[in-house]
Coordinates of C-alpha atoms in Angstrom, one line a residue:
Chain A
X11 CA 241.8 -101.2 -79.7
X12 CA 241.2 -102.0 -75.7
X13 CA 241.2 -105.3 -74.7
X14 CA 238.3 -106.6 -72.2
X15 CA 240.0 -108.4 -68.7
X16 CA 237.1 -110.5 -68.6
X17 CA 238.1 -112.9 -71.1
X18 CA 241.6 -114.0 -72.4
X19 CA 243.3 -111.7 -75.0
X20 CA 244.7 -114.5 -77.1
X21 CA 240.2 -115.3 -77.7
X22 CA 240.0 -111.9 -78.2
X23 CA 242.6 -111.3 -80.9
X24 CA 241.6 -114.3 -82.8
X25 CA 237.6 -112.4 -83.1
X26 CA 239.5 -109.1 -84.0
X27 CA 241.6 -110.8 -86.6
X28 CA 238.4 -112.5 -87.8
X29 CA 236.2 -109.6 -87.9
X30 CA 238.7 -107.5 -89.8
X31 CA 238.6 -111.2 -92.7
X32 CA 234.5 -111.0 -92.5
X33 CA 234.0 -107.3 -93.0
X34 CA 236.8 -107.2 -96.0
X35 CA 239.1 -104.7 -93.9
X36 CA 241.9 -107.8 -94.6
X37 CA 242.1 -109.4 -97.7
X38 CA 242.3 -113.0 -99.1
X39 CA 246.5 -113.8 -99.1
X40 CA 247.0 -111.1 -97.8
X41 CA 249.8 -110.7 -95.0
X42 CA 248.5 -109.7 -91.0
X43 CA 251.2 -108.7 -88.4
X44 CA 254.2 -110.4 -87.7
X45 CA 253.0 -111.3 -83.3
X46 CA 256.0 -108.9 -82.7
X47 CA 254.7 -106.4 -84.5
X48 CA 250.7 -106.6 -83.1
X49 CA 252.2 -107.0 -79.6
X50 CA 253.9 -103.8 -79.9
X51 CA 251.3 -101.9 -81.7
X52 CA 248.6 -103.3 -78.7
X53 CA 251.4 -103.7 -76.0
X54 CA 250.6 -107.0 -75.6
X55 CA 253.0 -110.0 -74.5
X56 CA 254.4 -111.8 -77.8
X57 CA 253.1 -114.9 -76.6
X58 CA 249.9 -114.1 -76.2
X59 CA 249.5 -112.8 -79.7
X60 CA 251.4 -115.9 -81.4
X61 CA 248.7 -117.6 -79.4
X62 CA 245.8 -116.2 -81.0
X63 CA 247.4 -116.7 -84.2
X64 CA 248.2 -119.9 -83.6
X65 CA 244.2 -120.4 -83.2
X66 CA 243.6 -119.2 -86.4
X67 CA 246.3 -121.2 -88.0
X68 CA 244.3 -123.8 -86.3
X69 CA 241.3 -122.7 -87.8
X70 CA 242.0 -122.4 -91.1
X71 CA 241.8 -119.1 -91.2
X72 CA 245.5 -118.3 -91.8
X73 CA 248.7 -120.1 -92.9
X74 CA 252.0 -119.6 -92.6
X75 CA 254.7 -118.8 -94.9
X76 CA 257.7 -120.5 -93.7
X77 CA 260.6 -117.5 -92.8
X78 CA 258.4 -114.9 -94.5
X79 CA 254.9 -114.5 -91.9
X80 CA 251.5 -114.9 -92.0
X81 CA 248.8 -114.9 -94.5
X82 CA 244.9 -114.7 -94.9
X83 CA 243.4 -118.2 -96.0
X84 CA 242.0 -118.0 -99.8
X85 CA 238.8 -119.4 -98.5
X86 CA 239.2 -117.6 -95.2
X87 CA 236.1 -115.4 -96.0
X88 CA 233.8 -117.7 -96.7
X89 CA 234.7 -120.3 -93.8
X90 CA 233.7 -117.0 -91.7
X91 CA 231.0 -116.4 -93.2
X92 CA 229.1 -119.6 -93.3
X93 CA 230.3 -120.0 -89.2
X94 CA 228.2 -116.7 -88.7
X95 CA 225.6 -117.2 -91.0
X96 CA 224.9 -120.4 -88.6
X97 CA 224.5 -118.8 -85.7
X98 CA 223.0 -115.5 -87.2
X99 CA 219.4 -116.1 -86.1
X100 CA 220.6 -117.3 -82.3
X101 CA 222.6 -114.9 -81.6
X102 CA 221.3 -111.6 -83.4
X103 CA 217.8 -112.1 -84.3
X104 CA 216.6 -113.9 -81.4
X105 CA 217.8 -111.6 -78.5
X106 CA 216.1 -108.4 -80.8
X107 CA 213.0 -110.3 -80.7
X108 CA 213.0 -111.2 -77.1
X109 CA 213.6 -107.7 -76.3
X110 CA 211.2 -106.3 -78.9
X111 CA 208.3 -108.6 -76.7
X112 CA 209.5 -107.1 -73.5
X113 CA 209.1 -103.5 -74.5
X114 CA 206.1 -104.0 -76.1
X115 CA 207.0 -103.7 -80.4
X116 CA 204.5 -105.6 -82.5
X117 CA 206.3 -108.2 -84.6
X118 CA 205.1 -106.9 -87.6
X119 CA 206.9 -103.3 -87.1
X120 CA 209.3 -105.2 -87.0
X121 CA 209.1 -106.7 -90.5
X122 CA 207.7 -103.4 -92.1
X123 CA 211.1 -101.7 -90.5
X124 CA 213.5 -104.9 -91.9
X125 CA 211.2 -105.0 -95.5
X126 CA 212.2 -100.3 -95.7
X127 CA 215.7 -101.5 -96.3
X128 CA 214.1 -102.6 -99.3
X129 CA 215.6 -106.7 -100.7
X130 CA 218.7 -106.3 -100.0
Chain B
X26 CA 273.3 -113.3 -76.4
X27 CA 271.3 -112.8 -72.9
X28 CA 270.2 -116.4 -72.4
X29 CA 266.8 -116.4 -69.6
X30 CA 266.8 -118.0 -66.4
X31 CA 264.7 -119.7 -64.6
X32 CA 263.9 -119.3 -60.6
X33 CA 262.8 -121.1 -58.4
X34 CA 261.9 -121.0 -54.4
X35 CA 261.6 -123.8 -51.9
X36 CA 260.0 -123.7 -49.2
X37 CA 261.2 -119.8 -48.9
X38 CA 260.9 -117.5 -45.5
X39 CA 261.6 -114.1 -44.7
X40 CA 260.7 -112.5 -41.4
X41 CA 261.1 -109.4 -40.0
X42 CA 261.4 -109.3 -36.6
X43 CA 259.7 -112.9 -36.0
X44 CA 256.7 -111.5 -38.4
X45 CA 256.8 -113.4 -41.4
X46 CA 256.4 -111.4 -44.7
X47 CA 257.3 -114.4 -46.8
X48 CA 255.7 -117.7 -45.5
X49 CA 257.4 -121.1 -47.1
X50 CA 256.8 -120.3 -50.7
X51 CA 257.4 -122.9 -53.3
X52 CA 257.7 -121.4 -57.5
X53 CA 259.2 -121.6 -60.2
X54 CA 259.5 -119.0 -63.0
X55 CA 259.5 -119.8 -66.2
X56 CA 262.5 -118.6 -68.1
X57 CA 262.0 -116.4 -71.2
X58 CA 258.7 -115.0 -69.8
X59 CA 256.9 -111.8 -68.6
X60 CA 255.3 -112.7 -65.0
X61 CA 253.7 -110.5 -63.1
X62 CA 253.9 -110.5 -59.5
X63 CA 251.0 -108.9 -58.1
X64 CA 250.1 -108.6 -54.3
X65 CA 248.8 -105.5 -52.5
X66 CA 250.8 -103.2 -50.1
X67 CA 252.9 -105.7 -47.2
X68 CA 251.9 -108.6 -49.5
X69 CA 255.6 -109.3 -50.0
X70 CA 256.9 -108.4 -53.2
X71 CA 259.1 -106.5 -52.7
X72 CA 260.7 -108.9 -50.3
X73 CA 260.4 -111.2 -52.6
X74 CA 262.0 -109.3 -54.8
X75 CA 264.7 -108.5 -52.6
X76 CA 265.6 -111.7 -52.1
X77 CA 265.8 -113.2 -55.5
X78 CA 268.4 -111.1 -56.3
X79 CA 270.3 -111.5 -53.5
X80 CA 269.6 -108.5 -51.7
X81 CA 268.3 -110.4 -48.8
X82 CA 269.2 -114.2 -47.0
X83 CA 266.3 -116.1 -46.9
X84 CA 265.1 -117.1 -43.0
X85 CA 264.6 -120.3 -44.1
X86 CA 264.1 -122.5 -47.7
X87 CA 266.4 -120.9 -50.0
X88 CA 266.5 -119.9 -54.2
X89 CA 267.9 -121.3 -57.2
X90 CA 268.7 -119.7 -60.1
X91 CA 269.6 -121.5 -62.7
X92 CA 270.1 -122.2 -66.5
X93 CA 271.1 -119.5 -69.5
X94 CA 275.3 -119.6 -68.8
X95 CA 275.1 -120.2 -65.0
X96 CA 274.7 -123.9 -65.6
X97 CA 273.6 -126.0 -62.0
X98 CA 271.3 -123.9 -60.5
X99 CA 273.0 -122.1 -57.3
X100 CA 271.9 -119.4 -54.9
X101 CA 272.2 -115.6 -55.4
X102 CA 272.8 -114.4 -52.1
X103 CA 276.5 -113.3 -51.4
X104 CA 277.6 -115.2 -55.5
X105 CA 278.6 -112.2 -58.0
X106 CA 278.3 -114.6 -60.7
X107 CA 274.6 -114.5 -60.3
X108 CA 274.1 -111.2 -59.4
X109 CA 275.5 -109.8 -62.0
X110 CA 272.6 -111.5 -64.0
X111 CA 269.9 -110.5 -61.9
X112 CA 269.0 -106.8 -62.4
X113 CA 266.4 -105.4 -59.4
X114 CA 265.2 -102.2 -59.8
X115 CA 263.6 -100.5 -57.4
X116 CA 261.9 -97.0 -56.7
X117 CA 264.4 -96.5 -54.1
X118 CA 267.1 -96.2 -56.9
X119 CA 269.5 -98.2 -54.4
X120 CA 272.3 -95.8 -55.9
X121 CA 274.6 -93.2 -54.8
X122 CA 272.5 -90.1 -55.2
X123 CA 275.4 -87.2 -55.4
X124 CA 277.0 -88.0 -58.8
X125 CA 275.7 -87.5 -61.9
X126 CA 273.9 -89.6 -64.2
X127 CA 276.6 -90.7 -66.1
X128 CA 278.6 -92.2 -63.4
X129 CA 275.8 -94.6 -62.4
X130 CA 275.4 -95.4 -66.5
X131 CA 279.2 -95.9 -66.6
X132 CA 278.9 -97.9 -63.1
X133 CA 276.2 -100.2 -64.7
X134 CA 278.3 -100.7 -67.3
X135 CA 281.7 -102.4 -65.8
X136 CA 279.1 -104.3 -63.8
X137 CA 276.9 -105.7 -66.1
X138 CA 277.9 -108.6 -68.9
X139 CA 275.4 -108.2 -70.6
X140 CA 275.3 -104.1 -71.1
X141 CA 274.5 -102.6 -74.3
X142 CA 275.4 -98.9 -74.6
X143 CA 273.9 -98.2 -77.9
X144 CA 270.4 -99.1 -76.4
X145 CA 271.1 -97.2 -72.8
X146 CA 272.0 -93.9 -75.1
X147 CA 268.6 -94.4 -77.0
X148 CA 266.8 -94.9 -74.2
X149 CA 268.4 -91.8 -72.2
X150 CA 267.4 -89.7 -75.4
X151 CA 263.8 -90.9 -75.2
X152 CA 263.3 -90.8 -71.5
X153 CA 265.3 -87.0 -71.5
X154 CA 267.3 -87.9 -68.9
X155 CA 270.5 -85.1 -68.9
X156 CA 273.7 -87.2 -68.4
X157 CA 275.4 -84.3 -66.1
X158 CA 272.9 -83.3 -63.9
X159 CA 273.4 -84.9 -60.2
X160 CA 271.1 -88.4 -59.6
X161 CA 269.8 -86.3 -56.6
X162 CA 268.7 -83.2 -58.6
X163 CA 266.6 -85.2 -60.7
X164 CA 262.7 -85.0 -60.3
X165 CA 260.8 -88.6 -59.1
X166 CA 259.9 -89.0 -62.6
X167 CA 263.8 -88.8 -63.8
X168 CA 265.1 -91.2 -60.9
X169 CA 262.4 -93.4 -61.7
X170 CA 263.3 -93.1 -65.7
X171 CA 266.9 -93.7 -65.1
X172 CA 266.4 -96.8 -63.3
X173 CA 264.3 -98.1 -65.8
X174 CA 267.0 -97.0 -68.2
X175 CA 269.5 -98.8 -66.2
X176 CA 267.4 -102.2 -65.8
X177 CA 266.5 -102.3 -69.9
X178 CA 270.2 -101.7 -70.6
X179 CA 271.3 -104.3 -68.7
X180 CA 269.9 -106.7 -70.5
X181 CA 269.8 -108.9 -67.6
X182 CA 269.0 -112.7 -68.3
X183 CA 266.9 -112.4 -65.0
X184 CA 265.4 -108.3 -64.7
X185 CA 263.0 -107.7 -61.8
X186 CA 261.1 -103.7 -62.1
X187 CA 259.9 -104.1 -58.7
X188 CA 257.8 -100.7 -58.8
X189 CA 260.1 -98.8 -60.0
X190 CA 258.1 -97.2 -62.3
X191 CA 255.0 -95.7 -60.2
X192 CA 257.1 -92.2 -59.7
X193 CA 257.0 -91.8 -63.8
X194 CA 254.1 -89.8 -65.3
X195 CA 251.6 -91.7 -68.1
X196 CA 253.2 -91.0 -71.6
X197 CA 256.2 -92.0 -69.4
X198 CA 255.0 -95.6 -68.1
X199 CA 253.7 -95.9 -71.7
X200 CA 256.9 -95.5 -73.3
X201 CA 258.7 -97.6 -70.4
X202 CA 256.1 -100.3 -71.5
X203 CA 256.9 -100.0 -75.7
X204 CA 260.5 -100.3 -74.6
X205 CA 259.9 -103.2 -72.6
X206 CA 258.1 -104.9 -75.2
X207 CA 260.2 -103.8 -78.1
X208 CA 263.4 -105.0 -75.9
X209 CA 262.0 -108.3 -75.2
X210 CA 261.0 -109.3 -78.3
X211 CA 264.6 -108.7 -79.8
X212 CA 266.5 -110.4 -76.2
X213 CA 263.7 -112.8 -74.9
X214 CA 264.5 -112.8 -71.2
X215 CA 262.8 -113.4 -67.7
X216 CA 261.0 -110.6 -66.4
X217 CA 259.1 -109.6 -63.7
X218 CA 257.1 -106.8 -63.2
X219 CA 255.7 -106.2 -59.1
X220 CA 253.0 -104.3 -59.0
X221 CA 249.3 -104.1 -58.0
X222 CA 248.7 -101.8 -61.1
X223 CA 246.9 -105.0 -62.5
X224 CA 244.6 -103.5 -64.8
X225 CA 247.8 -101.4 -66.7
X226 CA 250.0 -103.9 -66.8
X227 CA 248.1 -107.4 -67.5
X228 CA 248.5 -107.3 -71.2
X229 CA 251.7 -107.5 -71.4
X230 CA 252.0 -110.2 -68.8
X231 CA 251.9 -114.0 -69.7
X232 CA 252.0 -115.5 -66.1
X233 CA 250.9 -113.9 -62.8
X234 CA 252.4 -115.0 -59.5
X235 CA 249.9 -113.2 -56.9
X236 CA 251.0 -112.8 -53.4
X237 CA 248.7 -112.0 -49.8
X238 CA 250.1 -112.2 -46.7
X239 CA 253.6 -113.4 -47.4
X240 CA 251.4 -116.4 -49.2
X241 CA 251.1 -117.8 -52.3
X242 CA 247.5 -117.5 -53.5
X243 CA 247.9 -118.5 -56.9
X244 CA 250.3 -119.2 -59.9
X245 CA 249.1 -118.9 -63.5
X246 CA 248.8 -117.8 -66.7
X247 CA 247.4 -114.9 -67.2
X248 CA 245.3 -115.8 -70.2
X249 CA 243.7 -119.0 -67.9
X250 CA 242.7 -116.6 -65.2
X251 CA 240.9 -114.2 -67.1
X252 CA 237.6 -115.7 -67.2
X253 CA 238.2 -118.1 -64.6
X254 CA 235.8 -116.3 -62.2
X255 CA 232.2 -115.5 -62.5
X256 CA 228.9 -113.7 -60.9
X257 CA 226.2 -115.4 -60.1
X258 CA 222.8 -113.5 -59.5
X259 CA 219.4 -114.3 -58.9
X260 CA 217.0 -115.2 -56.2
X261 CA 218.9 -116.0 -53.1
X262 CA 218.0 -119.6 -52.5
X263 CA 219.0 -120.3 -56.6
X264 CA 222.1 -118.4 -56.5
X265 CA 223.1 -120.5 -53.4
X266 CA 222.4 -123.8 -54.5
X267 CA 224.0 -122.9 -57.6
X268 CA 227.1 -121.7 -56.0
X269 CA 227.3 -125.0 -53.6
X270 CA 230.2 -126.6 -55.3
X271 CA 232.5 -123.9 -55.8
X272 CA 235.0 -121.8 -53.7
X273 CA 232.8 -118.0 -53.5
X274 CA 234.7 -115.8 -53.1
X275 CA 232.2 -112.5 -52.3
X276 CA 228.7 -112.4 -52.1
X277 CA 226.7 -109.4 -51.8
X278 CA 222.5 -109.5 -51.3
X279 CA 219.8 -106.8 -52.1
X280 CA 216.2 -107.9 -51.1
X281 CA 216.0 -111.3 -52.4
X282 CA 218.6 -111.2 -54.8
X283 CA 222.2 -112.2 -54.1
X284 CA 224.9 -112.0 -56.3
X285 CA 228.0 -114.1 -55.2
X286 CA 231.7 -114.4 -56.8
X287 CA 232.9 -117.8 -57.4
X288 CA 236.0 -119.5 -58.8
X289 CA 236.1 -122.0 -61.1
X290 CA 235.3 -123.0 -64.7
X291 CA 231.5 -123.2 -65.7
X292 CA 231.2 -125.5 -68.4
X293 CA 228.2 -125.3 -71.0
X294 CA 226.3 -127.8 -69.1
X295 CA 227.0 -126.0 -65.9
X296 CA 225.8 -122.7 -68.0
X297 CA 222.7 -124.1 -69.3
X298 CA 222.0 -125.4 -65.8
X299 CA 222.2 -121.7 -64.2
X300 CA 220.1 -120.1 -67.4
X301 CA 217.5 -123.1 -66.4
X302 CA 217.1 -121.9 -62.8
X303 CA 216.9 -118.3 -63.4
X304 CA 220.2 -117.4 -62.9
X305 CA 222.2 -115.0 -64.7
X306 CA 226.2 -115.7 -65.3
X307 CA 228.7 -112.9 -66.2
X308 CA 232.6 -112.8 -66.6
X309 CA 234.6 -111.4 -63.4
X310 CA 237.6 -109.0 -64.9
X311 CA 241.2 -109.9 -63.9
X312 CA 241.4 -106.7 -61.4
X313 CA 238.1 -107.3 -59.5
X314 CA 239.4 -111.2 -59.2
X315 CA 242.5 -109.9 -57.7
X316 CA 240.7 -107.7 -55.4
X317 CA 238.4 -110.4 -54.3
X318 CA 241.1 -112.8 -54.2
X319 CA 243.9 -110.6 -51.7
X320 CA 240.9 -108.4 -50.4
X321 CA 239.8 -108.1 -46.7
X322 CA 237.2 -111.1 -46.3
X323 CA 233.9 -109.9 -46.2

């Protein structure tokens, strides 16, 4: 992944790991890379990686096993999915509707398009 | 075990023929971190690096190096105990040129108290620097690589790379970055990377010092600088009203629309206020922020 120069890298690291958990790329109770491995792999400062991981521990997304490493918390996926559901309409749906209005797509066309996916 | 050193400068000035290269600089470089020393050409980066390493005597003020096995703070100039623990690698090389590579390696091994011969051998292999070739016969890239190898294998508690990797091509620079991070993880020490290639190294830094015309512009954790700048775009009058309380770094106008780059933390209340006023707020990247902080004033 290429880090964006416009926001703190430790936040981007935390976001990336959260994403991997939500999509299932990282399973619950699975061990994550050590901060040094992570720093070497992405060519970033180890202290920055450590700060990103520490944030996830604070948020209850990761937990530490002393002397072994860090692991995905058992309830991490639910926790993150709940958080994202809360902001789904504001973050994803509302901007889509604004764009549709701006370019003249009737809302009923959007509803129809969504229906074509079936009742997921 | 290498123990990282702390660097302080107090009111440090260096002048060339009366012209200040460093102007009353007060700095503290925390131990065990990777610091970026950023500035445009001629900003004083190399003079600062040379003065920290004891290559140059301050005209006023002083440099103090402390911590590790040094005990109390000491000045580096004409001080062998300090300078053996401070390794400055410059692009010029600072080496006799007419001798084979292995002599330069042997000299570093003799002078550097924390020298790691295994690491040196491994790095010479990886960078494909021929041991028996005379240094003057090496390509610019290989000369730079030799500098990097000597800098890393010295494992000096304070290691300063002053643009020393500019002669290397991209794959070699990437190898340098990888080797630096790997060895730093193994043996944490105080590292200073002096460069104007901000975007290339910024992710590896923990703190940055930005110099402009020999003066300190800012010293900050690098992640705190990311997101410290904001661009405000909208109707000129609204932009001016909003940016009144901020340090404005740059302004541009296109018809009735104005774009201002400001320094400062925009909290959610301010963001909401800006959005309500019809302004667009965007983040400013580190590279752009660096350009604005050190650029020609428009």
